[in-house]
Every structure is written in C-alpha cells, then in structure tokens.
C-alpha cells in the first residue's frame, strides 16, 4: 500500500520519516556514497506489530513495535534558528482499553510519546529523540525501547536488503564495549567474550545479547570488506539499555520465504532499562523524560574503538597510528597523545578522515582531540572497563520481581507494567494490606472505593507519607468529594515526607474557585522542585496569559515549550490561547494550524479535553484498561 512520507535532507543525509506505521524512520541515505545507513525490509506487514526496517519505537509493549497498522502518528515539520530541521510526531494509547491483542503486544497506556527526527546543517548524524510523558497522577514505570535495524551484510557489492540472498560466511562484527551480557530475563549471564562479536561465530537461531555493564555510549556494526562502521551514539549514564538481536549463521534457508528478510538484519535496541523484561526506573506524575540516540555511518577508517557526539576514532596497530572522522566539517583538528602534539592540525569531516602517527606505534595512552579550542574528546586507550556492583544488583532485583512480595520486588513488578487485569490481581495479592503499594495498584486498576479504604489505613499507620495522602486525595476527587480531596492534598505537602506533585491538584482547586494567584503560587513551588512537570508548566502559562503584565512572559515560555516538543497538541492549544490574548495574530494562526495537523491522531481530542478541563480547575480521571475478570 502507499504510505505518506516526509524527506528531511542536509549535505550528508536524506532521511525518510513515515508517520503512518507507528512513527518510524523508514530510510536514511548517506549521500556521499548513496548507501543506506539502515536495513530495508522492502515490505509492509500487517501481521501484529512487526516493522523490520530503519528505526522503530517499541511502546507500550517492549517487544517488537507499535501496532503498525491502525496506529498512525500525527506530525508537524519544523525548522529552528540554528538551522536544524526535522519532523515531530505524537502518539497516545489510552483509547485501546479493550485491547484484543495478546498481552505481549500491549497497546494500552495512559502515557504519551513524542518523537523528533532531527538533522543539523552540515552534520552526518541523524538524531532521533523520544519523549515519554506520564500525565497520570501516580508514578509509573519508565519502560520504553527503540529498535534500529542495521544490515547484516555490506560487501564491496553494497548492502543486502529484504529478500536478497546473503553471502556466507558473514564478515560483520559487533561494536559492543561491554563487560557482561545475558539473554532475555538475565538468562545465561556471563562475561562478554569479544570473540563473540564475530557474527559468523554464532550459530543459534536466536541470538539475544543484553549488555549489563556498558560504560561507553557507542555501539554498532563493523563491515571489514566494505570498510564501513554503522554506529549508535548515546549517553550511557541516562540510557544504558543496549541489546542486539540477530539470526545465527547456519539458520538461513533459501527455501524458506521468511528466512532471508529476518536473516539479513542485526537489530540494536536502546532504553532507559537494561533488560526488556524489567524496568529499573520510575517516571513521576506529570513528568517527561527524553531519550536521544544519534546514528552515524563512517567510512575511511578501521573498526571504531571509541566514539562520542563529536568524533569517531580507530586505533590502527598495523599502521602505528590513529584514524579520526568527525560528523561535521572541522577545519583544524588537533590531536595530542599523552599530552604530545601529533603533527599539524588537519582538516577533518564525515568524508575527510585523517590519520595521525603515534609515537613509536604506541596504542596505550590518552588521546585528546580539540578543534578551535573546543574539546571534542579526551579518552584513555585501551578503554578502561569497570563494574558497578550496585547497578548489577539493581538489575537482578528487577528481573526477580515476578514472584516475590518483598517491597523492592513489588516496586519492580509495578514499574514493569501490569498488562491486563490479571497483572493487577497478582500485585494486589502480593502487596500487604493497608500499604501504599496496594492502594496505588487499586487506584490504577479503577477500584476507587477499595483504594480509598487502603490509603486511609496507610495514612493512619504512616501519617508522614505524602504520597499516600496524595493518592487518597485523588481517590476522593474521583468519588466527587472535592473538599475532602483538597484537605488530603494539603496534608500531602505539610507532612515530613511531602509529595510535591500534589500541588498541581491544589492549583486546580484554586483555579476552580477563581483564586489564580494561589493556583500560580502552587505551580511555581512545584516546578522549583520538579521542573519536568509538563502539565504544571502548561497550566501556569495559561493562567499567566490572563494577566496583562505576565502575558508576554507566558507567550515566550510557551514558544520555548513548543520548540522543546513541537508535537504536543496541548502546547499548541495553550500557545494559541496566549497569543490571542497578547494580540499576536500570526503566532496564534501558526499555532492553530499546527494544532489542526496534530489533531489527526485519533486520541488527540481526549487529551485536549483533559487539559481544557484543567484550565477551568476540573480533573478528568485517566482512562483505564477494561476489566477482564
């Protein structure tokens, strides 16, 4: 079938963005050679959520992808003052309350996802930035994955895509700077053997490698015959999740019509979490969290030994030197090894690799690269590899969460996601009576009366627990007892363990009573503690738009929020409102036009109604998945 696509292009890349099949990057062409950065399956499958080309989003399920037919993203294009341009897409999932797909392919979530595909002028990297947003009044697991498809085979004859018959043996090698790996759920935990980086050395049908300790933010594939590296660059402190999947070397069958298109790719996953069957992080009420990956194709140097946002480096022991490529044009690249200047500054760029001789062919030392006094990297070689034992234990605890009623296991199980109602029942049976965990799960499941009873017991037993008071207030709001809810929310910020997100709901109560000064004060106080509370930022600007003295400041802040996340329709709604108040007709018109485009996503109007209710001081409860008793 036909898909609408948007091409984004700069000097080095042509990027095809496809909003319709779940907001994917369909293709990236490296213009100097005309080769594809990513594998192309050359087909569109309406078979559960499988999309096996380019870059895809894995959400709400952490397996495979967004359900790729019937789940289109709405989108807008953008161009920024720094010359960067791209496509911003938006999806929401709360309408899938009667999800009929198997549980593994979860479609329902109250969280929302924005995707930005960004090209910078003169830069050979494509950046894909995902934003996960939790508008719910309770914390949830920060579970989201991405999958990028690199080709398995790139020879002198080019890249093998789709059903092309691949040559064997495969000469590709993984670029995987890690210490420990395992299969899914931590099975087969072991020290990583670099020999396994040779794809041809792996013969099992399914090869799934999760990195448990990856101290450096680059990973990818090296193709010796073609002399090409394909890399993903990210921040390992923020986004440690790195997982490879590929078919074993002896599993290709020319008689199997499904064999070649699966055999011909190597999938690289990324996430906030280490294993897709666990979730180590919370995302709080109203919070947003960004996950950014940069992708790069490199020619003219050997297998990459280190890479960051600014440069890629290969140490060549045979030549006795190092090779460098920068993703953008660098007129004067200066290299120092152990403080010693390596020759004169050189011109470098994506299609201009440079070589520096090392003293006496050394390959152990510290490299520093600078350009016009800007530090590009400083790195010791060979790469130091260290283990964070506390981090490894955290991952183990997360993966053990399915069977134990220890509090840390209950938390990990809830973070992972509850699936259908049987998941809620399991947690309810394991959580202690009268506990915050039980009350939160009951509230999330829509058992409001039971949640209120549990949370009332919890606040009696733990009177200084601000989160318990907050959730009690939320249950009271849903039971239409606003005065009692307001008292509970006030208590949530007065106790020894205050829960600051509850100020958003206190602001709603003041807004409903026409007390905008008090509402704005609560929002400002909350944002000092948690600047990532997106609804709080939006509502504050909406309120400020009514004050002539604050209106310009609100307009400026909303324009900044619109640039930060161009695809959020609620920002465009607030910007239209504020610009109209300020008499900025052009800004109001542009925001309204963007809002109209973003409203193409089927769930948009529900979210706009939620925000519109909040601007008047009313709370619309989150949609919940259908009960399946």
Phi, psi and omega in degrees: 000167179274139174238139174282133181230157177238124176269132172240133191219141167227199184297332189246337188228147165240122186242128178256118179256132181239098181293327190298314181274056175084021175069056186256162166268112187279328186197145172226121181253127175274107192297325180303331181241346183079005181276156176277136173289325184242161176289144175239122180285335179067030175205159176240119185254127172264053184235091184052192190271062179252117172230117191240049177215153171059234181228134181228164176261136175249095182193144357291333176289146175270006179248125173075269183187178169304145179299109200277355165238130184094011179220072179275150173268144167275161187205160167223155172262160181211157173220131186254168183299331180279003178094348178291153182212162179175197181236132177246127184239156185219135177220148173224160194226009188285346181283349183271053183285338180251040182311123181257357178287159174305152186303328183298331181257058182306133177248338186271136170196145173277351179278159182237156182230132170248145178231130173242129174252118194234133169243135175260148181297133177070018183240133184271009174265143165253129180256133174240117186244122179254141175236120176263132185230128179251098179275000182288157180276012179225156179286152181221172177284137181273066188256110177204138179229158171235156177230127176244135184256108172267147176293147176282326188236123171222106182249188175298338179273000178110194184268142177262120182244167170047234183270016178301138177286117186277147172283147174231148003285158177283133181262357183294149179230141176286144168255109197210078184281079183227168180254317184230144177226164173206168168278188181300147180061024177077009181291144178067034180301131183198164174288138181290131177256112181306338177299329179290350177294341177284112184303322183294343180277358185247121188245352178297154180299308181248121175248110181240117183238112173264130175276127178263338179218103182230089188285354182237148191266037176224147177199157180169209185223140177247134182242095187301316184297319180276344183066042186234139168250139169240126189231153164244133181243132178205184179260110185291339177290322182269327187227076183283341186298119178218117184220134176253147168225134173202157178279148180294156187298327185263016187259356181285135177227117180294342179275351181261113185295341179265356190287311190292319185291336175275322181294330191276007177233158170237118185264133178244118182260156176215150183193169169292336186254165183272320183236137183293347178261019175216171177209112188266354189230145172266156165234125189281172179303130177077355187281154169241151178218128183262145176226117186239135174234138172249138181241145191211138171247133188234130176234155173095000175226171179281194180300130185294131176259339177199145176208147170220195184299333191255342185196159173234138188230138173232126175270123182253100183292330180291319180275348179070038180200192179228148180246140185226140170228135174252147183286348175226164184296127180235103186298320183226095178267124180249134181238137174232137179241117186052038178086349183270128179294131180260085177069199182274158174301145183238154170281136183218157178181181182302323179250018179226074179291152178233154180238133176241130173289140175261149180301120177054029177068024181299148172227016177232116182169191182247125180258135174232125177247132177226159176215114181053049178067007175264127180283122178269319175196156170219113189214139176272142177232145351301158185298123174296135180239122181234162183241132174260098184299324179297320178294318179298320179293323177298318179294316179300315179302317180299318183283344178268007194285352188283341189237345187260152174256016170298145187302317181294331177283323176298316179299315182295321180294319179292320179299321184300323182125145191260353179061220180280188189296336178298329177294320177294318181299319179300315180292321179298323180289333183268331184286140180296148176300139176072014183265158175299319180302314181295316180298319180293319180293319177297319180295315179299325182282353180088010177270074193292315180299315179295321179297319180296319179296315180297315184289330174295317176298318181297317181290333174290318182280329181231072187295346180260011181272100184296323181295323178297316178297319180300310182292327174299317177299322179294319177298319179295323177299316181290337177269011176061046175237071191295325181291317177295324178297318180296322178295319179295320180292322176298320179297325183297334180258357181260345186281174181292334177245072186294151180243094190298328181301342180292343178297332177300320182280332170294322177298321177299317181295321176292321178297319179297330179269004180079017183259073187292327179298314179294320179298314181295324180295319177298318182294318179297317180297318180295319183288335172297322180279325184220085180296346183274004180283102190290313179298324178298317178298316181296311184295323179298317180292324177300315179294317181297334181297339179279347181260114182304328181283337182256355190297317181294322178295319178296319180297317179298317180294320180291325175295322177294320178294324178294325176285324179297318179220086186296343189261000181280113184295333181291328175294318179295324177296314180293323180293320176300312180302311184290319180295322177296319177297324183274358181075019179269086188294319182295316179297317179297319181293315180297319179295320179293323178294319177295320179300320180297320178294317183290338180289356177292337176291128191300334182268004187299315189292327175300315181291324177292323177295321178301313182290321178299320176298318180297323180296339177260003176093013182249151183248125172261121182295149180294148174290149181235153178293148182298144175290141177231062182291000000 
